[in-house]
PDB file of C-alpha atoms in Angstrom:
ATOM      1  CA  UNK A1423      28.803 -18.854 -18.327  1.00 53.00           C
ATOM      2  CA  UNK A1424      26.530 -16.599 -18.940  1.00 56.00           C
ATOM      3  CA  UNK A1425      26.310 -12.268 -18.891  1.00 61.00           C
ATOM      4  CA  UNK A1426      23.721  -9.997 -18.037  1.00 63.00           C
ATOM      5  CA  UNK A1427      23.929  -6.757 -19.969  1.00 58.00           C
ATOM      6  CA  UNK A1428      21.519  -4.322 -17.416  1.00 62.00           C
ATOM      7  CA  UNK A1429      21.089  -0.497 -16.807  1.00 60.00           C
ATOM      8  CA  UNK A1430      21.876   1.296 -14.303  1.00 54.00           C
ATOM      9  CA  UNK A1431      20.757   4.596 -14.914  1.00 52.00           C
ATOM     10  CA  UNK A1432      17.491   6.230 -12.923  1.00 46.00           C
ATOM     11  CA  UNK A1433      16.418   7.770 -16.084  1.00 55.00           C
ATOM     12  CA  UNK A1434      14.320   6.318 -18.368  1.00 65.00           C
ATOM     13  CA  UNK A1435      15.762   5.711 -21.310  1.00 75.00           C
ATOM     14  CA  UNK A1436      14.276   4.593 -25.139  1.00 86.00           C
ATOM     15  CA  UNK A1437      16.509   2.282 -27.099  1.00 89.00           C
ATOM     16  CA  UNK A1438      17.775   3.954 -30.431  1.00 92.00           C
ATOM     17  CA  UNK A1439      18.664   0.833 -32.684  1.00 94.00           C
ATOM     18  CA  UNK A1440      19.375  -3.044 -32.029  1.00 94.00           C
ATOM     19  CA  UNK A1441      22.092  -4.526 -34.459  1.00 95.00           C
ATOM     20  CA  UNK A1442      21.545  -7.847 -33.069  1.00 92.00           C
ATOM     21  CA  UNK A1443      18.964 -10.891 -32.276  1.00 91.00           C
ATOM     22  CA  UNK A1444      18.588 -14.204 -30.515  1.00 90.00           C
ATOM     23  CA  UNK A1445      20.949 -16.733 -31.423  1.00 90.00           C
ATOM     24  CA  UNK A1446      23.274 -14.066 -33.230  1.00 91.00           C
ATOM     25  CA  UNK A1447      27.297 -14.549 -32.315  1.00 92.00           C
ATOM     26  CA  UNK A1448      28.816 -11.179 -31.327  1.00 93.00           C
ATOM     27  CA  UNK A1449      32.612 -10.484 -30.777  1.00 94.00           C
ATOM     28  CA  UNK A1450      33.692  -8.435 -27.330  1.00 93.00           C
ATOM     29  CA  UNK A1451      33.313  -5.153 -27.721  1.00 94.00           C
ATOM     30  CA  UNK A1452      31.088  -5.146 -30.584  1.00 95.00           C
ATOM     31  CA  UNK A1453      28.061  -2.613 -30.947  1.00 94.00           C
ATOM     32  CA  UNK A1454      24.976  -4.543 -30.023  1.00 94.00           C
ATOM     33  CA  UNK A1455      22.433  -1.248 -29.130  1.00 93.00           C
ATOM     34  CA  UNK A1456      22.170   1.899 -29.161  1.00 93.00           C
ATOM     35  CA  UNK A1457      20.805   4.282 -26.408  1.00 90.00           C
ATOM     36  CA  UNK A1458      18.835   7.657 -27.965  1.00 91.00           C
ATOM     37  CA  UNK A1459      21.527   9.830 -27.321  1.00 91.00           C
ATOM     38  CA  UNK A1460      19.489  12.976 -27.032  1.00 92.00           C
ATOM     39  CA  UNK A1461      19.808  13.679 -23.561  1.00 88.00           C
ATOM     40  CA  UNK A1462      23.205  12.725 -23.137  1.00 91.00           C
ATOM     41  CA  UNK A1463      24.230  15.007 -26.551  1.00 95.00           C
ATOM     42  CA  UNK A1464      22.258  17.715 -24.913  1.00 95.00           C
ATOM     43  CA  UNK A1465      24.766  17.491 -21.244  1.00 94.00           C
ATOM     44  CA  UNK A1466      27.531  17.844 -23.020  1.00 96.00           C
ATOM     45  CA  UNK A1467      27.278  20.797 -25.022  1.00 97.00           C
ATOM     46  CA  UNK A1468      25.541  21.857 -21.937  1.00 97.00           C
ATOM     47  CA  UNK A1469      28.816  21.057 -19.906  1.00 97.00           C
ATOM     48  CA  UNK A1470      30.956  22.463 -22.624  1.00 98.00           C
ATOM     49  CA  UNK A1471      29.342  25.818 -22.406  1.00 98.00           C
ATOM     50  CA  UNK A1472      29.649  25.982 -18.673  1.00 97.00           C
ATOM     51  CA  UNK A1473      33.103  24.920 -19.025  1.00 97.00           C
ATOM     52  CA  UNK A1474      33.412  28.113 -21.379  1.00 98.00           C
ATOM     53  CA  UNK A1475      32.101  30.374 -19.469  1.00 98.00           C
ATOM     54  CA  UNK A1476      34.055  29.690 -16.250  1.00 98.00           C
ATOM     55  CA  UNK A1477      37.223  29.746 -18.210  1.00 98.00           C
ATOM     56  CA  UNK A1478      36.342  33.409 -19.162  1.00 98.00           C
ATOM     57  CA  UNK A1479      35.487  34.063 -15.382  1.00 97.00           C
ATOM     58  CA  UNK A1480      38.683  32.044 -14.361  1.00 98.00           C
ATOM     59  CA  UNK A1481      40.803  34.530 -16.725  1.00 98.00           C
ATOM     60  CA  UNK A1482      38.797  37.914 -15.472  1.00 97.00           C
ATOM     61  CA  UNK A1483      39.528  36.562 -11.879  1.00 97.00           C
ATOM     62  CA  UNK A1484      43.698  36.500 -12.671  1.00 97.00           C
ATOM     63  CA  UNK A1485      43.481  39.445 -14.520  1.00 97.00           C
ATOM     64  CA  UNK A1486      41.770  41.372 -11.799  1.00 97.00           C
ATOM     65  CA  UNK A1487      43.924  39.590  -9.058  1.00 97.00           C
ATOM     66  CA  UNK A1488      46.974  40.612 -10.706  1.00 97.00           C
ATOM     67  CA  UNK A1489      45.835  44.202 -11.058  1.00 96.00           C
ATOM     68  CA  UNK A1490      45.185  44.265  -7.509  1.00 96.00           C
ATOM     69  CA  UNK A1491      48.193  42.438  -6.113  1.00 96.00           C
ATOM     70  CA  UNK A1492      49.915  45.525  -8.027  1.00 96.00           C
ATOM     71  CA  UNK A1493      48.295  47.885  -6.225  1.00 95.00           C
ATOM     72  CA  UNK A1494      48.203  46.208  -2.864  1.00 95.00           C
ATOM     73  CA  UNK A1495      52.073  46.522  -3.303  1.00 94.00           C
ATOM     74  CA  UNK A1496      51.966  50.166  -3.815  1.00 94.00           C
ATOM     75  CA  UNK A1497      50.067  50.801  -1.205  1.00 92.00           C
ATOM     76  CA  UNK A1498      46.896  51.282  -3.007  1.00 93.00           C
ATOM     77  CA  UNK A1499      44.565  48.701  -1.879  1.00 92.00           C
ATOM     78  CA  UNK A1500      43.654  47.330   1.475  1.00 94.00           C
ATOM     79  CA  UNK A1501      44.594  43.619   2.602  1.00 94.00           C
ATOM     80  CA  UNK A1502      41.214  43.286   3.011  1.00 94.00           C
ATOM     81  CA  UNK A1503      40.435  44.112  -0.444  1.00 94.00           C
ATOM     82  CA  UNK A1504      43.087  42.163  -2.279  1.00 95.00           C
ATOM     83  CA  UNK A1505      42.112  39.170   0.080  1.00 96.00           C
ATOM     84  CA  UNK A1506      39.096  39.350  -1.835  1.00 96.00           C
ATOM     85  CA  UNK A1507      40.489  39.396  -5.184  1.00 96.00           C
ATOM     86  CA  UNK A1508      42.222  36.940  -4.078  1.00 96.00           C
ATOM     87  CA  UNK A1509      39.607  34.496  -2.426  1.00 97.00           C
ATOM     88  CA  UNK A1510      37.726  35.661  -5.851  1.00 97.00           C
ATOM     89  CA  UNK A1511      40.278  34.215  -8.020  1.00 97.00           C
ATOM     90  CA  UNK A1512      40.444  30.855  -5.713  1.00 98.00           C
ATOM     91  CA  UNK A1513      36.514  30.160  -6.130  1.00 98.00           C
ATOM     92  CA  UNK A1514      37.017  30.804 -10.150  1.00 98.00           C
ATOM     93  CA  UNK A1515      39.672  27.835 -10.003  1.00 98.00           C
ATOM     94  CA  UNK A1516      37.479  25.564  -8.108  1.00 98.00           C
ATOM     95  CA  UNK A1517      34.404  26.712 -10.240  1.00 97.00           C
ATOM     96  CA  UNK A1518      36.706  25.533 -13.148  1.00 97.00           C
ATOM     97  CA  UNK A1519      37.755  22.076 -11.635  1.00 97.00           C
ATOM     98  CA  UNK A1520      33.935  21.472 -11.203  1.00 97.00           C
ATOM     99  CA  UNK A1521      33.099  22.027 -15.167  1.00 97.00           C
ATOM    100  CA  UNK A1522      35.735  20.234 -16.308  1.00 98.00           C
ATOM    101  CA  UNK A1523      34.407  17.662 -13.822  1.00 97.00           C
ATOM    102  CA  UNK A1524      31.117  17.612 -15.328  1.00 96.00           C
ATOM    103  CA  UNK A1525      31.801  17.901 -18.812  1.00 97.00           C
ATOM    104  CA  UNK A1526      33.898  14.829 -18.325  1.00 97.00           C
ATOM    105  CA  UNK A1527      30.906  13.119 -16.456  1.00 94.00           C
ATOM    106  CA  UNK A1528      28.369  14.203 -19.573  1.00 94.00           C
ATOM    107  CA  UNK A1529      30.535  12.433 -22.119  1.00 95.00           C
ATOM    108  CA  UNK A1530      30.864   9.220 -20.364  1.00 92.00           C
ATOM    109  CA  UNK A1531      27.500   8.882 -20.191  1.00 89.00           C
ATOM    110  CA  UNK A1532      27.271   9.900 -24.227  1.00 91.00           C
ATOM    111  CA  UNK A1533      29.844   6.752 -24.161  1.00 91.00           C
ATOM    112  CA  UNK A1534      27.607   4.677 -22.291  1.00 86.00           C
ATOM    113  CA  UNK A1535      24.617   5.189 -24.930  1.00 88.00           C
ATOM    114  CA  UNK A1536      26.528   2.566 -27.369  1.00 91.00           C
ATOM    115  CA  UNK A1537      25.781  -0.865 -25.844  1.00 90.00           C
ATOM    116  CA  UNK A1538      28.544  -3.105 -26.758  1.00 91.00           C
ATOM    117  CA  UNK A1539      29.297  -7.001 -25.795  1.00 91.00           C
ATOM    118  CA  UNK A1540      31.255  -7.429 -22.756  1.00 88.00           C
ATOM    119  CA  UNK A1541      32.331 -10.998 -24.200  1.00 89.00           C
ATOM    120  CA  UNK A1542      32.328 -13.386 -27.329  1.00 90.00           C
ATOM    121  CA  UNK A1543      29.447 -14.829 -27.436  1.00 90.00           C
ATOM    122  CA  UNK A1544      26.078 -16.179 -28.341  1.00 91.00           C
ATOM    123  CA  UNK A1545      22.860 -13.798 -27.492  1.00 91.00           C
ATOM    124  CA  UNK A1546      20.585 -16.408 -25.840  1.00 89.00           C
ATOM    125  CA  UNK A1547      17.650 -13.419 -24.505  1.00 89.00           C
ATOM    126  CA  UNK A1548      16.898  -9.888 -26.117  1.00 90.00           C
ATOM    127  CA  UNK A1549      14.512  -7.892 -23.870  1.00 86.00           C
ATOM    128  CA  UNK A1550      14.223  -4.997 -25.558  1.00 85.00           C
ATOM    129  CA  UNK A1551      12.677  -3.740 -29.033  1.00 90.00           C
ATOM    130  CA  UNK A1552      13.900  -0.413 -31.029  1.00 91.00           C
ATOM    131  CA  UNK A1553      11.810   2.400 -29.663  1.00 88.00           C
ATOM    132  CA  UNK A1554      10.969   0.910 -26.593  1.00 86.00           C
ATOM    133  CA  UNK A1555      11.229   2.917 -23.524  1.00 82.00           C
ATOM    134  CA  UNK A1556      13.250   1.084 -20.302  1.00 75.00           C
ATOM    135  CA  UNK A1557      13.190   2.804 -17.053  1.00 63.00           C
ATOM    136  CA  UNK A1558      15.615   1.799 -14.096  1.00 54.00           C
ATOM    137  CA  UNK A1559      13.908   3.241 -11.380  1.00 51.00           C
ATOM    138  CA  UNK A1560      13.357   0.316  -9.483  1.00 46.00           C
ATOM    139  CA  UNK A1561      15.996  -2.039 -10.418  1.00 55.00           C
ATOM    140  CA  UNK A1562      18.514  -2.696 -13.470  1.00 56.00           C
ATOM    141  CA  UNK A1563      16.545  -3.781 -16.102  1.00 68.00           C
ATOM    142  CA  UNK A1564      18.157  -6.970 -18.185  1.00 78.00           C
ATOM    143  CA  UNK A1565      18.997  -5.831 -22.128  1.00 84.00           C
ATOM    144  CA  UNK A1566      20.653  -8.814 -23.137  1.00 88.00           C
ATOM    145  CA  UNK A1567      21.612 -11.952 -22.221  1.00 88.00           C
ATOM    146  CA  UNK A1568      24.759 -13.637 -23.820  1.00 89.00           C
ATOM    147  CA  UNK A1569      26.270 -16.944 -23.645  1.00 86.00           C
ATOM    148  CA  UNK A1570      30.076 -17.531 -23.902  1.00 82.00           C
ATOM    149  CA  UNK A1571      30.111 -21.076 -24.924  1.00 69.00           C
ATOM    150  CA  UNK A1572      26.890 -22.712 -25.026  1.00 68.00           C
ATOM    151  CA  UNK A1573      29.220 -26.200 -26.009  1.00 69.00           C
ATOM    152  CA  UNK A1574      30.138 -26.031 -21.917  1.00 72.00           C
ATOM    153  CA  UNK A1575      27.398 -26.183 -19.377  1.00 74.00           C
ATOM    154  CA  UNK A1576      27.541 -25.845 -15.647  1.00 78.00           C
ATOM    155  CA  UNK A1577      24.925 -27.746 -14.396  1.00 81.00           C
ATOM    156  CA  UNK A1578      23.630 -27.621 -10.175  1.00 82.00           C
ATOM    157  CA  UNK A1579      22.441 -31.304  -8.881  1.00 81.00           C
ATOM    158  CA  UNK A1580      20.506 -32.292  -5.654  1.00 81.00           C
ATOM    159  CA  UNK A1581      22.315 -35.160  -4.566  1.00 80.00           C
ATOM    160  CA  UNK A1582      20.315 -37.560  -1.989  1.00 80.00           C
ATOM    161  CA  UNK A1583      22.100 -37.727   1.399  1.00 77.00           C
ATOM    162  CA  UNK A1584      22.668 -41.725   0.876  1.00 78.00           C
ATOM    163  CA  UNK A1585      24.744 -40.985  -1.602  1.00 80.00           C
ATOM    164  CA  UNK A1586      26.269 -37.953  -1.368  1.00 79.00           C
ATOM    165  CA  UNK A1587      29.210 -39.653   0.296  1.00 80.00           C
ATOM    166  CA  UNK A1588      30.147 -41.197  -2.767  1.00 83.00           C
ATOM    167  CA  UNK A1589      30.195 -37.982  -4.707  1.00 86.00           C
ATOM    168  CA  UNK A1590      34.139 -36.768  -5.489  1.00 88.00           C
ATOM    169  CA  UNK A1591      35.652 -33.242  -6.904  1.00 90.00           C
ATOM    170  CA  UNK A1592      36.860 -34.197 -10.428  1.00 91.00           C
ATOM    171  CA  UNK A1593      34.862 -37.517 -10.708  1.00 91.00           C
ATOM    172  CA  UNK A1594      33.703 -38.186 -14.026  1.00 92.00           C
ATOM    173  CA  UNK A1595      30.032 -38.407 -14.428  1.00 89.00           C
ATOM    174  CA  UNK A1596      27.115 -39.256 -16.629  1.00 88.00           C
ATOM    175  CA  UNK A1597      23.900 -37.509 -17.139  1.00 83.00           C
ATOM    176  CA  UNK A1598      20.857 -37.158 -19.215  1.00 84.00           C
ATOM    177  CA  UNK A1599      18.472 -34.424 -20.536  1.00 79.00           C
ATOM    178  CA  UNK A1600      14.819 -34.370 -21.562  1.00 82.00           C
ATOM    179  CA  UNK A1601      15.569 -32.537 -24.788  1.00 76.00           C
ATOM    180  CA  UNK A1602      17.778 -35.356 -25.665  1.00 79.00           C
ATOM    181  CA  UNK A1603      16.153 -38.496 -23.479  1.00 83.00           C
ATOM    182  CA  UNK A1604      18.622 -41.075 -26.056  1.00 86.00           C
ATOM    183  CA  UNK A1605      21.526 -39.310 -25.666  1.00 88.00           C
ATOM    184  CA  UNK A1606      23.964 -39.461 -22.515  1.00 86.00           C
ATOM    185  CA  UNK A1607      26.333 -36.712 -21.813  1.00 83.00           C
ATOM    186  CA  UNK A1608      29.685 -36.307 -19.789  1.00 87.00           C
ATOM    187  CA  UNK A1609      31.193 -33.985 -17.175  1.00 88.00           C
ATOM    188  CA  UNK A1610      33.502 -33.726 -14.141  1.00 91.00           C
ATOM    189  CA  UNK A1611      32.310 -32.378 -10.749  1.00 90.00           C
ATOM    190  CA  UNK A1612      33.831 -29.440  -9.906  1.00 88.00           C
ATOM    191  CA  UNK A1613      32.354 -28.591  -6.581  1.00 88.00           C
ATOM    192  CA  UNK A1614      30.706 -30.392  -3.987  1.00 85.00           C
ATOM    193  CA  UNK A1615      28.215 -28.345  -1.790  1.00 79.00           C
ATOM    194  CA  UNK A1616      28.169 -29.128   1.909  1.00 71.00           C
ATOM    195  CA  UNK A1617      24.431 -26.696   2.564  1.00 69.00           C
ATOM    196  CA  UNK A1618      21.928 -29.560   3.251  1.00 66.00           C
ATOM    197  CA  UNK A1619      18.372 -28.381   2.125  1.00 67.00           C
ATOM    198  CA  UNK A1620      15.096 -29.777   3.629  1.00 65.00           C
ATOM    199  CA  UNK A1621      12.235 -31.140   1.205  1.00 60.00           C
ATOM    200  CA  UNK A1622       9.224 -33.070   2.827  1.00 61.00           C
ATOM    201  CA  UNK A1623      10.945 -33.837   6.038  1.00 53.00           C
ATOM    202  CA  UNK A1624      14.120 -35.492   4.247  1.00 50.00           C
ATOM    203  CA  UNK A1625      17.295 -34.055   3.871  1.00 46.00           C
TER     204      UNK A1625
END
């Protein structure tokens, strides 16, 4: 079986460091690559400063509700003007929801700069160097390419009508490759495909 490790971000994005090559074995959940975290480091203490600052606007908001819930009960202040300490206090909460929100958002994606195996593995395809540049704009551009057991292979057959008949789930079966023309191999069929496919007029 094999994984594709692919962005998915619409930013372009230049890769940091690679602590891996072709043909290396990595453990799940092991550090492969590195993202420049820049960017990412930037949103956060970005995120963490709006958080701040509508924390102090959150606490103004009570303090000058509860001032003026004081003095709506004494007679002081309109309903009309302690509804609007009071609607002001409301949009300080939300405003506060929404930063935590996106400071939350700005560290997962700091997370998501360290690229790590999804699998153990063999890396069969690197597609990336250190300093390159990868955009996503268009579609997901492949990373890696790892291999979970390359001592198990799935393999797809075209199987002539005249004999598909004869072809069984969990028969045992023989077959040959042109790296290894001297050498037969064995397997079991695990599926049998009923989609016929046309090739020069023959099914």
């Amino acid at each position: 079986e094999i994984y594709t490790l692919s962005l998915h971000d619409a930013l372009p994005i230049s890769i940091h460091a690679i602590y891996t090559d072709f043909n290396s074995p990595v453990k799940k959940d092991q550090l492969i690559a590195r993202i420049d975290p820049i960017l990412q480091e930037q949103a956060v203490r970005e995120a963490q400063a709006g958080l701040e600052r509508n924390r102090a606007e959150l606490e103004n908001a009570s303090l000058e509700y509860q001032r003026n819930r004081q003095l709506f009960e004494r007679k002081v202040l309109t309903e009309i003007e302690f509804n609007t300490a009071k609607y002001a206090l409301a949009v300080a909460r939300a405003n506060m929801k929404s930063a935590q929100v996106t400071l939350e958002r700005a560290r997962r994606n700091l997370e998501y700069t360290s690229i790590t195996a999804p699998i153990d593995g063999i890396v069969v395809e690197r597609n990336v160097d250190v300093g390159q540049t990868v955009a996503a704009s268009l579609s997901a551009p492949q990373l890696f390419l790892i291999a979970n057991d390359l001592s198990q292979l799935q393999i797809l057959a075209a199987v002539d009508e005249s004999d598909i008949g004869q072809i069984k789930v969990d028969q045992p079966v023989r077959f040959t490759v042109q790296a290894y023309p001297e050498e037969n191999f064995t397997g079991t069929v695990k599926q049998v495909r009923l989609q016929s496919k046309t090739t020069e007029n023959d099914e």
